[in-house]
Structure formats: structure tokens, C-alpha cells
Amino acid sequence: MPKKKIALFHPWIKSRGGAEKVVLEILEKSKHKIDLYTWVYDKENTFKEFKKYKIKVLNPKWGEKISRYHILRGLFFPISIFKKIPLERYDRFLISTSGLAEFVIFRNYKKGKTYGYVYTPLRDANKKIVKWNLKNRYPSKVSKIFYLTSVKIYKFFEKFAWKKFDKVAFISHLSKKRGEEHKLINNKKIEIIYPPVEFSRFNKLKIKDKNYFLYYSRLNPPKRQDLLILAWKKFVKKYPQKKLFIVGTPENKEYCKKLMRLSKSTKNVEILTEVGEKELENLVSNCSVGMFLGYSEDFGIVPLEILSAGKPLIAVNEGGYIDLIKDHKGFYKIKEMHEKDKMVKEIFKALENFSNKKGRKNHKQEIKTNNFIYDIDKFLEN
């Protein structure tokens, strides 16, 4: 099959998150010729490897500030209507989306050849996550009304945008389920293509146990580092020799300040925001256990990396990663709760359960996913 020329659109490249990793993997390893378009490119806060590529930014510099504010990202909808990608130069148009990005399709559509790689239909418009947000993110009556109104408007336009997808691949069965709940799939051709996981990066590490817990993920409210610190405050009184490292890129400045305040009033907690890849590998190789608390995570690369390193994992029992690790011997489950106080109690229980487990061993067990690049290239060819 001859190489195709692909226009790849991803809405913002502004952090070192899982979606940016996927986009970078496609750029680096696809056999096809990929041109990357985006609304926002913050080269100082994302993976440095992006600097090797000519990235076409569709918005002025001020768009970067909007992308940092969760509630203002909807402003990219009117912006997207006026931005044109020269799709006549390409064989395929691939939209990488977690919601909002599909609105680029109103102005940019290649008939019969517009595909979606979907991490999730917009999380904030999902019925279950709406309930969680109302309890945990929007405390005032005004913010609740604004949020619910925004969700209604979004879902109206979402259906129109999705009608133009000719083919869709989801990253997990959980994200596919959300597509069904939003009534977006209809008769489309659907595939599940798991994101790339660098198992080789961690499974060759020299394993030690230096008696600390590790949680690495982006620092934002759905990852719930704040609840972990609250649970840790009680836990460390009983186990004063234990230490917790929280590692991640700040996504939300106010939330990051909150974490810093909480950590200062709690013993044996350290928050690291400037951690390179080698330092992270070192932290993983020397931890007692890795943790993951993302709320209803679309996929979840971190849990798979921790287990592939031969480390035990304490993580919530809901998320896209569960299909791959539900029977893993090193998986210590936290029961998902929607109320903060109940969730803090469940996290504490899991920390204590792990610490009291006699004869606990690291269980190195193969986790099987598909070949991401092979699958995504075939997806683009057919």
C-alpha cells in the first residue's frame, strides 16, 4: 500500500499528557506522511520532541491562554469555524479528539475520508461526569447554571459534528460506551485501538524498594491528588516512616496552589513539577507502589506503566485500563466513590490494605495491548 498524505488535527499541544504522547507516536512512527495542525502549541511545556516537526498553528498566541481555562475552552468553537486547512492536498483527514476538536470539521471536511481517533466524547458532557462535576468542580449556583447550559449547547452541536465522521476509532471500550450513551455512533464503522504504551521503557528497570509511594499524572482536579493528600494525612500518622511523591505537570494553577498548601500541612509529602523522563524512571524503579486516582479515566497509561515495571498498583476500580489489568495480581483496587469524603476514606483503606499485606511481592506479569502504529496505519489506509 503506497504512503498516504495525512492531515492530523489535535486541538492543543500544551502539556506532557497521554494525548500528546499519542500524537507524537504517530508523527514519529507512522509510515504515512503526517502534517500536524493545532489550535495551541506551547513548546516549552510539552514534549521537547515536537520541536523536530513543523507544526501548523491555526490560532493567534492568545488562544493558548484560553486553553488553560477549563470553562473557556468552548470559545474555540466559533474560532474553529473560520480556520481552513488545505485538505485538497491530503489523502485523509484525521481528527484526534477528547471533545471540542471535532468542531474543526464544520469548516474542514474531506468527504468520505474524515476519520476520528477518539479518546472520549467530551467528558464534561457525559451524564455520569456531569453529576461528579456538579458536586466537585462547580460549587456555586451561578457556575452550575452556566455549566449545565454550556453542556446542552455543546451536545446540540456535537451531534452535527459527529455526523461528518466517516470512520471512528476509540481508545477503549469505556470511551466507546460513552459514544453510545451520547448517541453518536449510529451506523458508523467503529474500531478500538488502544494507545501506545512504552512497556519496554519500564520493564528493564532495576527494581528496588525505597519505602515510598508514587503518584505521577497531570496535576488537575479529575486526577484527585488533593484527595490522596487528605487520605495520606491520616495514613502517615499511623505509618510515619512512609513517604509520598506526587509528580506531574501543573495543568491548573489554582489547583496546583491548593496541592502545595495541603502538602505543607501534611507530613512526608513532596510534590515535584519539573521531572525529566530519566528521573521519572528512577522514581518508578525505587518506589514501593505506584498509584492512580483519575476519575473515570478514558484509558490510563500510568497504571499500565507501573505494572509493567513490576511494581504493585493502587488504583480506582473504574477506567479504560480495567479491561487490561482487572485480574492482575499486583492490582490493589480502590472502590470508586463520587462524594469526596467517602472517596478519601476508600483511598485510606487501600493505602492501609497494601501496607498490611503480609508476604507481598512484586508480580511481573505481561499486559497485552495491540500494536498501535500498525493498527492506526491500517485504519488510515482502509
Tab-separated table of C-alpha atoms in Angstrom:
chain	number	residue	atom	x	y	z
A	1	MET	CA	0.000	0.000	0.000
A	2	PRO	CA	1.559	3.360	-1.024
A	3	LYS	CA	2.086	6.033	1.625
A	4	LYS	CA	-0.808	8.387	2.264
A	5	LYS	CA	-0.551	12.072	2.983
A	6	ILE	CA	-2.423	12.740	6.234
A	7	ALA	CA	-3.601	15.996	7.797
A	8	LEU	CA	-3.688	15.324	11.549
A	9	PHE	CA	-5.537	17.794	13.781
A	10	HIS	CA	-5.091	17.801	17.552
A	11	PRO	CA	-6.604	20.761	19.451
A	12	TRP	CA	-3.800	21.657	21.870
A	13	ILE	CA	-0.239	20.546	22.396
A	14	LYS	CA	0.473	22.190	25.717
A	15	SER	CA	1.461	19.559	28.282
A	16	ARG	CA	3.103	16.174	28.632
A	17	GLY	CA	-0.127	14.202	28.701
A	18	GLY	CA	-1.297	10.930	27.202
A	19	ALA	CA	-2.964	12.512	24.166
A	20	GLU	CA	0.203	14.437	23.264
A	21	LYS	CA	2.127	11.156	23.560
A	22	VAL	CA	-0.232	9.534	21.062
A	23	VAL	CA	0.163	12.389	18.575
A	24	LEU	CA	3.943	12.263	18.929
A	25	GLU	CA	3.934	8.495	18.355
A	26	ILE	CA	2.012	8.964	15.095
A	27	LEU	CA	4.410	11.689	13.941
A	28	GLU	CA	7.492	9.630	14.759
A	29	LYS	CA	6.472	6.135	13.662
A	30	SER	CA	3.676	6.193	11.085
A	31	LYS	CA	4.740	5.082	7.622
A	32	HIS	CA	2.464	7.761	6.179
A	33	LYS	CA	3.361	11.419	5.664
A	34	ILE	CA	1.824	13.353	8.554
A	35	ASP	CA	1.264	17.124	8.785
A	36	LEU	CA	0.146	18.284	12.227
A	37	TYR	CA	-2.352	21.109	12.733
A	38	THR	CA	-3.401	22.506	16.121
A	39	TRP	CA	-5.140	25.426	17.821
A	40	VAL	CA	-2.453	25.770	20.516
A	41	TYR	CA	1.225	24.798	20.635
A	42	ASP	CA	3.107	25.534	23.876
A	43	LYS	CA	6.527	24.118	23.050
A	44	GLU	CA	8.001	24.897	26.487
A	45	ASN	CA	5.510	22.770	28.436
A	46	THR	CA	5.038	19.772	26.159
A	47	PHE	CA	7.398	17.035	24.947
A	48	LYS	CA	10.590	18.529	23.500
A	49	GLU	CA	10.452	16.043	20.594
A	50	PHE	CA	7.678	18.131	18.995
A	51	LYS	CA	10.334	20.762	18.177
A	52	LYS	CA	11.621	18.477	15.403
A	53	TYR	CA	8.394	18.972	13.429
A	54	LYS	CA	6.833	21.911	11.658
A	55	ILE	CA	3.553	22.327	13.497
A	56	LYS	CA	0.901	24.467	11.860
A	57	VAL	CA	-0.887	26.606	14.483
A	58	LEU	CA	-4.340	27.794	13.409
A	59	ASN	CA	-4.916	30.391	16.141
A	60	PRO	CA	-3.155	33.515	17.414
A	61	LYS	CA	-0.969	33.317	20.523
A	62	TRP	CA	-3.758	34.434	22.879
A	63	GLY	CA	-5.566	31.157	22.168
A	64	GLU	CA	-3.015	29.499	24.458
A	65	LYS	CA	-4.385	31.365	27.498
A	66	ILE	CA	-7.969	30.291	26.743
A	67	SER	CA	-6.889	26.648	26.521
A	68	ARG	CA	-5.658	26.794	30.137
A	69	TYR	CA	-9.110	27.719	31.456
A	70	HIS	CA	-11.359	24.680	31.617
A	71	ILE	CA	-14.622	26.582	31.356
A	72	LEU	CA	-13.494	28.904	28.492
A	73	ARG	CA	-12.391	26.241	26.021
A	74	GLY	CA	-15.784	26.395	24.328
A	75	LEU	CA	-14.617	29.666	22.748
A	76	PHE	CA	-12.617	27.522	20.317
A	77	PHE	CA	-15.917	26.604	18.663
A	78	PRO	CA	-16.506	29.998	16.967
A	79	ILE	CA	-12.755	30.313	16.323
A	80	SER	CA	-12.718	26.941	14.520
A	81	ILE	CA	-15.423	27.985	12.049
A	82	PHE	CA	-13.107	30.494	10.386
A	83	LYS	CA	-9.934	28.401	10.169
A	84	LYS	CA	-9.354	26.483	6.952
A	85	ILE	CA	-6.969	23.533	6.470
A	86	PRO	CA	-5.971	22.867	2.821
A	87	LEU	CA	-7.433	19.348	2.791
A	88	GLU	CA	-7.255	19.136	-1.003
A	89	ARG	CA	-3.533	18.406	-0.517
A	90	TYR	CA	-4.213	15.313	1.601
A	91	ASP	CA	-5.485	11.757	1.174
A	92	ARG	CA	-7.023	11.599	4.648
A	93	PHE	CA	-8.067	13.954	7.444
A	94	LEU	CA	-7.588	12.528	10.970
A	95	ILE	CA	-9.040	14.379	13.970
A	96	SER	CA	-7.594	13.447	17.360
A	97	THR	CA	-10.220	14.433	19.921
A	98	SER	CA	-11.361	14.340	23.535
A	99	GLY	CA	-14.234	16.657	22.698
A	100	LEU	CA	-14.294	20.142	21.097
A	101	ALA	CA	-11.708	19.206	18.430
A	102	GLU	CA	-14.436	17.711	16.237
A	103	PHE	CA	-15.840	21.232	15.731
A	104	VAL	CA	-12.972	21.838	13.286
A	105	ILE	CA	-14.991	19.577	10.967
A	106	PHE	CA	-17.613	22.305	10.328
A	107	ARG	CA	-15.062	24.239	8.269
A	108	ASN	CA	-12.794	21.343	7.309
A	109	TYR	CA	-14.281	18.164	5.876
A	110	LYS	CA	-12.889	15.707	3.327
A	111	LYS	CA	-15.828	13.718	2.045
A	112	GLY	CA	-15.593	10.000	2.760
A	113	LYS	CA	-12.080	10.408	4.198
A	114	THR	CA	-12.545	12.230	7.505
A	115	TYR	CA	-11.675	9.970	10.427
A	116	GLY	CA	-11.726	10.363	14.210
A	117	TYR	CA	-9.339	8.947	16.790
A	118	VAL	CA	-11.389	9.467	19.934
A	119	TYR	CA	-10.010	9.427	23.478
A	120	THR	CA	-13.536	10.148	24.654
A	121	PRO	CA	-16.584	12.145	23.615
A	122	LEU	CA	-16.371	15.300	25.739
A	123	ARG	CA	-16.112	14.069	29.339
A	124	ASP	CA	-17.837	17.137	30.752
A	125	ALA	CA	-20.942	16.404	28.679
A	126	ASN	CA	-21.236	12.804	29.885
A	127	LYS	CA	-24.167	12.220	32.253
A	128	LYS	CA	-22.111	10.470	34.937
A	129	ILE	CA	-19.298	13.032	34.843
A	130	VAL	CA	-21.773	15.937	34.852
A	131	LYS	CA	-23.005	14.676	38.236
A	132	TRP	CA	-19.445	14.413	39.553
A	133	ASN	CA	-18.574	17.912	38.293
A	134	LEU	CA	-21.642	19.456	39.924
A	135	LYS	CA	-20.538	18.011	43.267
A	136	ASN	CA	-16.811	18.607	42.950
A	137	ARG	CA	-16.000	21.409	40.499
A	138	TYR	CA	-18.884	23.885	40.397
A	139	PRO	CA	-19.861	24.840	43.960
A	140	SER	CA	-21.917	27.988	43.307
A	141	LYS	CA	-25.426	28.125	41.850
A	142	VAL	CA	-24.299	30.503	39.081
A	143	SER	CA	-21.443	28.224	37.993
A	144	LYS	CA	-23.800	25.214	37.990
A	145	ILE	CA	-26.316	27.001	35.733
A	146	PHE	CA	-23.587	28.204	33.378
A	147	TYR	CA	-22.072	24.717	33.200
A	148	LEU	CA	-25.368	22.887	32.539
A	149	THR	CA	-26.357	25.428	29.874
A	150	SER	CA	-22.959	25.008	28.190
A	151	VAL	CA	-23.397	21.214	28.183
A	152	LYS	CA	-26.789	21.480	26.445
A	153	ILE	CA	-25.411	23.794	23.758
A	154	TYR	CA	-22.356	21.602	23.276
A	155	LYS	CA	-24.361	18.376	22.851
A	156	PHE	CA	-26.528	20.037	20.213
A	157	PHE	CA	-23.505	20.884	18.045
A	158	GLU	CA	-21.684	17.657	18.939
A	159	LYS	CA	-24.269	15.531	17.107
A	160	PHE	CA	-23.906	17.611	13.923
A	161	ALA	CA	-20.113	17.359	14.007
A	162	TRP	CA	-20.124	13.605	14.540
A	163	LYS	CA	-22.367	13.034	11.531
A	164	LYS	CA	-19.403	14.034	9.365
A	165	PHE	CA	-17.032	11.406	10.739
A	166	ASP	CA	-16.726	8.664	8.127
A	167	LYS	CA	-14.908	6.257	10.440
A	168	VAL	CA	-14.051	6.306	14.147
A	169	ALA	CA	-11.574	4.522	16.419
A	170	PHE	CA	-11.966	4.729	20.205
A	171	ILE	CA	-9.101	4.252	22.666
A	172	SER	CA	-11.071	1.942	24.980
A	173	HIS	CA	-14.375	0.173	25.445
A	174	LEU	CA	-15.237	2.766	28.085
A	175	SER	CA	-14.892	5.674	25.637
A	176	LYS	CA	-16.894	3.685	23.047
A	177	LYS	CA	-19.618	3.221	25.655
A	178	ARG	CA	-19.739	6.999	26.137
A	179	GLY	CA	-20.148	7.410	22.376
A	180	GLU	CA	-23.144	5.088	22.548
A	181	GLU	CA	-24.591	6.978	25.523
A	182	HIS	CA	-24.285	10.254	23.581
A	183	LYS	CA	-25.998	8.560	20.575
A	184	LEU	CA	-23.079	9.496	18.317
A	185	ILE	CA	-22.150	6.163	16.752
A	186	ASN	CA	-25.280	5.210	14.774
A	187	ASN	CA	-24.141	3.071	11.805
A	188	LYS	CA	-20.515	4.186	11.689
A	189	LYS	CA	-17.641	1.755	11.304
A	190	ILE	CA	-16.083	1.532	14.773
A	191	GLU	CA	-12.750	0.160	15.977
A	192	ILE	CA	-10.957	0.003	19.332
A	193	ILE	CA	-7.291	0.984	19.028
A	194	TYR	CA	-5.522	1.128	22.381
A	195	PRO	CA	-2.994	3.990	22.723
A	196	PRO	CA	0.726	3.187	22.694
A	197	VAL	CA	2.276	2.121	25.986
A	198	GLU	CA	6.069	2.046	26.304
A	199	PHE	CA	6.322	-1.214	28.213
A	200	SER	CA	9.992	-1.586	27.270
A	201	ARG	CA	10.738	1.742	28.937
A	202	PHE	CA	9.949	0.383	32.394
A	203	ASN	CA	10.206	-3.398	32.202
A	204	LYS	CA	14.026	-3.277	32.056
A	205	LEU	CA	14.458	-1.149	35.176
A	206	LYS	CA	16.478	-2.384	38.129
A	207	ILE	CA	13.840	-2.737	40.817
A	208	LYS	CA	14.412	-1.591	44.397
A	209	ASP	CA	12.066	-0.646	47.233
A	210	LYS	CA	12.958	2.611	48.982
A	211	ASN	CA	9.759	2.722	51.020
A	212	TYR	CA	7.805	5.461	49.263
A	213	PHE	CA	4.508	5.723	47.391
A	214	LEU	CA	4.418	7.362	43.961
A	215	TYR	CA	1.638	9.063	42.000
A	216	TYR	CA	2.583	10.638	38.666
A	217	SER	CA	-0.012	12.274	36.438
A	218	ARG	CA	-1.039	15.750	35.302
A	219	LEU	CA	-1.949	17.996	38.211
A	220	ASN	CA	-5.621	18.763	37.677
A	221	PRO	CA	-8.857	18.125	39.648
A	222	PRO	CA	-10.033	14.897	37.905
A	223	LYS	CA	-6.720	13.231	38.862
A	224	ARG	CA	-7.622	13.866	42.543
A	225	GLN	CA	-4.191	14.392	44.043
A	226	ASP	CA	-5.916	16.575	46.669
A	227	LEU	CA	-7.960	13.642	47.952
A	228	LEU	CA	-4.850	11.491	48.121
A	229	ILE	CA	-3.128	14.085	50.334
A	230	LEU	CA	-6.172	14.233	52.623
A	231	ALA	CA	-6.124	10.432	52.960
A	232	TRP	CA	-2.347	10.478	53.420
A	233	LYS	CA	-2.658	12.933	56.333
A	234	LYS	CA	-4.473	10.254	58.324
A	235	PHE	CA	-2.372	7.383	56.960
A	236	VAL	CA	1.035	8.888	57.800
A	237	LYS	CA	0.067	9.280	61.466
A	238	LYS	CA	-0.188	5.504	61.640
A	239	TYR	CA	2.765	4.821	59.318
A	240	PRO	CA	5.180	7.726	59.980
A	241	GLN	CA	8.058	6.055	58.132
A	242	LYS	CA	6.199	6.134	54.787
A	243	LYS	CA	6.695	8.889	52.200
A	244	LEU	CA	4.620	10.064	49.218
A	245	PHE	CA	5.875	11.621	45.989
A	246	ILE	CA	3.332	13.364	43.747
A	247	VAL	CA	4.764	14.095	40.304
A	248	GLY	CA	3.173	15.970	37.419
A	249	THR	CA	2.872	18.937	35.100
A	250	PRO	CA	0.676	21.749	36.516
A	251	GLU	CA	-2.441	21.998	34.334
A	252	ASN	CA	-4.407	24.230	36.664
A	253	LYS	CA	-2.548	26.939	38.621
A	254	GLU	CA	-5.170	27.351	41.338
A	255	TYR	CA	-5.417	23.596	41.851
A	256	CYS	CA	-1.626	23.357	41.998
A	257	LYS	CA	-1.539	26.075	44.709
A	258	LYS	CA	-4.150	24.078	46.631
A	259	LEU	CA	-1.965	20.964	46.461
A	260	MET	CA	1.046	22.918	47.713
A	261	ARG	CA	-0.967	24.249	50.661
A	262	LEU	CA	-2.234	20.770	51.541
A	263	SER	CA	1.217	19.228	51.279
A	264	LYS	CA	2.738	21.817	53.646
A	265	SER	CA	0.280	20.820	56.361
A	266	THR	CA	0.889	17.081	55.827
A	267	LYS	CA	3.967	15.057	56.788
A	268	ASN	CA	6.134	13.189	54.288
A	269	VAL	CA	4.567	14.549	51.075
A	270	GLU	CA	6.653	16.004	48.283
A	271	ILE	CA	5.261	17.490	45.056
A	272	LEU	CA	7.611	17.510	42.055
A	273	THR	CA	6.602	19.526	38.975
A	274	GLU	CA	9.819	19.567	36.936
A	275	VAL	CA	10.708	15.916	36.403
A	276	GLY	CA	12.521	14.625	33.325
A	277	GLU	CA	11.999	11.190	31.783
A	278	LYS	CA	15.113	9.622	33.340
A	279	GLU	CA	14.268	10.981	36.783
A	280	LEU	CA	10.729	9.603	36.464
A	281	GLU	CA	12.056	6.171	35.526
A	282	ASN	CA	14.287	6.305	38.600
A	283	LEU	CA	11.325	7.237	40.815
A	284	VAL	CA	9.277	4.330	39.427
A	285	SER	CA	12.081	1.797	39.820
A	286	ASN	CA	12.608	2.683	43.514
A	287	CYS	CA	9.020	3.099	44.739
A	288	SER	CA	7.162	0.582	46.916
A	289	VAL	CA	3.962	1.058	44.932
A	290	GLY	CA	2.517	3.296	42.199
A	291	MET	CA	-0.883	4.955	42.426
A	292	PHE	CA	-3.579	6.210	40.072
A	293	LEU	CA	-6.766	8.092	41.028
A	294	GLY	CA	-8.045	9.548	37.743
A	295	TYR	CA	-11.833	9.851	37.784
A	296	SER	CA	-13.451	7.595	35.145
A	297	GLU	CA	-10.221	7.697	33.128
A	298	ASP	CA	-10.709	7.213	29.373
A	299	PHE	CA	-7.785	4.766	29.128
A	300	GLY	CA	-4.960	5.289	31.651
A	301	ILE	CA	-1.368	4.723	30.557
A	302	VAL	CA	0.146	5.313	34.021
A	303	PRO	CA	-1.384	2.175	35.639
A	304	LEU	CA	-0.054	0.012	32.801
A	305	GLU	CA	3.440	1.528	33.069
A	306	ILE	CA	3.555	0.905	36.821
A	307	LEU	CA	2.563	-2.756	36.485
A	308	SER	CA	4.898	-3.318	33.535
A	309	ALA	CA	7.768	-2.123	35.760
A	310	GLY	CA	6.959	-4.969	38.154
A	311	LYS	CA	5.559	-2.581	40.743
A	312	PRO	CA	2.245	-3.054	42.571
A	313	LEU	CA	-0.532	-0.623	41.684
A	314	ILE	CA	-3.128	1.020	43.932
A	315	ALA	CA	-5.821	2.445	41.644
A	316	VAL	CA	-9.544	3.060	41.320
A	317	ASN	CA	-11.603	0.156	40.015
A	318	GLU	CA	-13.125	2.153	37.129
A	319	GLY	CA	-11.437	3.325	33.931
A	320	GLY	CA	-10.487	2.261	30.424
A	321	TYR	CA	-7.415	0.399	31.713
A	322	ILE	CA	-9.525	-2.041	33.785
A	323	ASP	CA	-10.189	-4.349	30.810
A	324	LEU	CA	-6.434	-4.946	30.548
A	325	ILE	CA	-5.498	-5.346	34.231
A	326	LYS	CA	-8.601	-6.475	36.134
A	327	ASP	CA	-7.105	-9.895	37.007
A	328	HIS	CA	-3.526	-8.686	37.564
A	329	LYS	CA	-2.047	-9.983	40.829
A	330	GLY	CA	-0.339	-6.672	41.578
A	331	PHE	CA	-3.534	-4.584	41.313
A	332	TYR	CA	-4.891	-3.249	44.632
A	333	LYS	CA	-8.326	-1.762	43.992
A	334	ILE	CA	-9.804	1.450	45.384
A	335	LYS	CA	-13.590	1.422	45.321
A	336	GLU	CA	-14.810	4.406	43.280
A	337	MET	CA	-16.923	6.924	45.192
A	338	HIS	CA	-18.460	10.154	43.928
A	339	GLU	CA	-18.530	12.021	47.257
A	340	LYS	CA	-15.194	13.489	48.365
A	341	ASP	CA	-15.368	12.353	51.999
A	342	LYS	CA	-16.264	8.784	51.050
A	343	MET	CA	-13.517	8.725	48.402
A	344	VAL	CA	-10.903	9.891	50.928
A	345	LYS	CA	-11.947	7.009	53.220
A	346	GLU	CA	-11.628	4.482	50.373
A	347	ILE	CA	-8.154	5.776	49.470
A	348	PHE	CA	-7.069	5.484	53.117
A	349	LYS	CA	-8.434	1.921	53.260
A	350	ALA	CA	-6.469	0.960	50.134
A	351	LEU	CA	-3.244	2.501	51.498
A	352	GLU	CA	-3.661	0.580	54.737
A	353	ASN	CA	-4.639	-2.655	52.990
A	354	PHE	CA	-1.489	-2.513	50.878
A	355	SER	CA	0.751	-1.706	53.857
A	356	ASN	CA	-0.671	-4.556	55.968
A	357	LYS	CA	-0.408	-7.211	53.262
A	358	LYS	CA	1.964	-9.863	54.567
A	359	GLY	CA	4.248	-11.661	52.154
A	360	ARG	CA	3.503	-9.084	49.467
A	361	LYS	CA	5.622	-9.495	46.327
A	362	ASN	CA	6.020	-7.617	43.099
A	363	HIS	CA	4.280	-9.528	40.346
A	364	LYS	CA	5.742	-9.016	36.892
A	365	GLN	CA	3.008	-10.091	34.514
A	366	GLU	CA	2.672	-9.359	30.813
A	367	ILE	CA	-0.038	-6.891	29.804
A	368	LYS	CA	-1.193	-7.342	26.245
A	369	THR	CA	-2.239	-4.471	24.002
A	370	ASN	CA	-2.277	-4.244	20.244
A	371	ASN	CA	0.436	-2.777	18.000
A	372	PHE	CA	-0.694	0.855	17.972
A	373	ILE	CA	1.183	2.110	14.899
A	374	TYR	CA	0.286	-0.934	12.807
A	375	ASP	CA	-3.382	-0.526	13.757
A	376	ILE	CA	-3.523	3.235	13.204
A	377	ASP	CA	-1.790	2.953	9.813
A	378	LYS	CA	-4.249	0.268	8.713
A	379	PHE	CA	-7.099	2.434	9.983
A	380	LEU	CA	-5.885	5.277	7.765
A	381	GLU	CA	-5.368	3.067	4.708
A	382	ASN	CA	-8.694	1.256	4.511
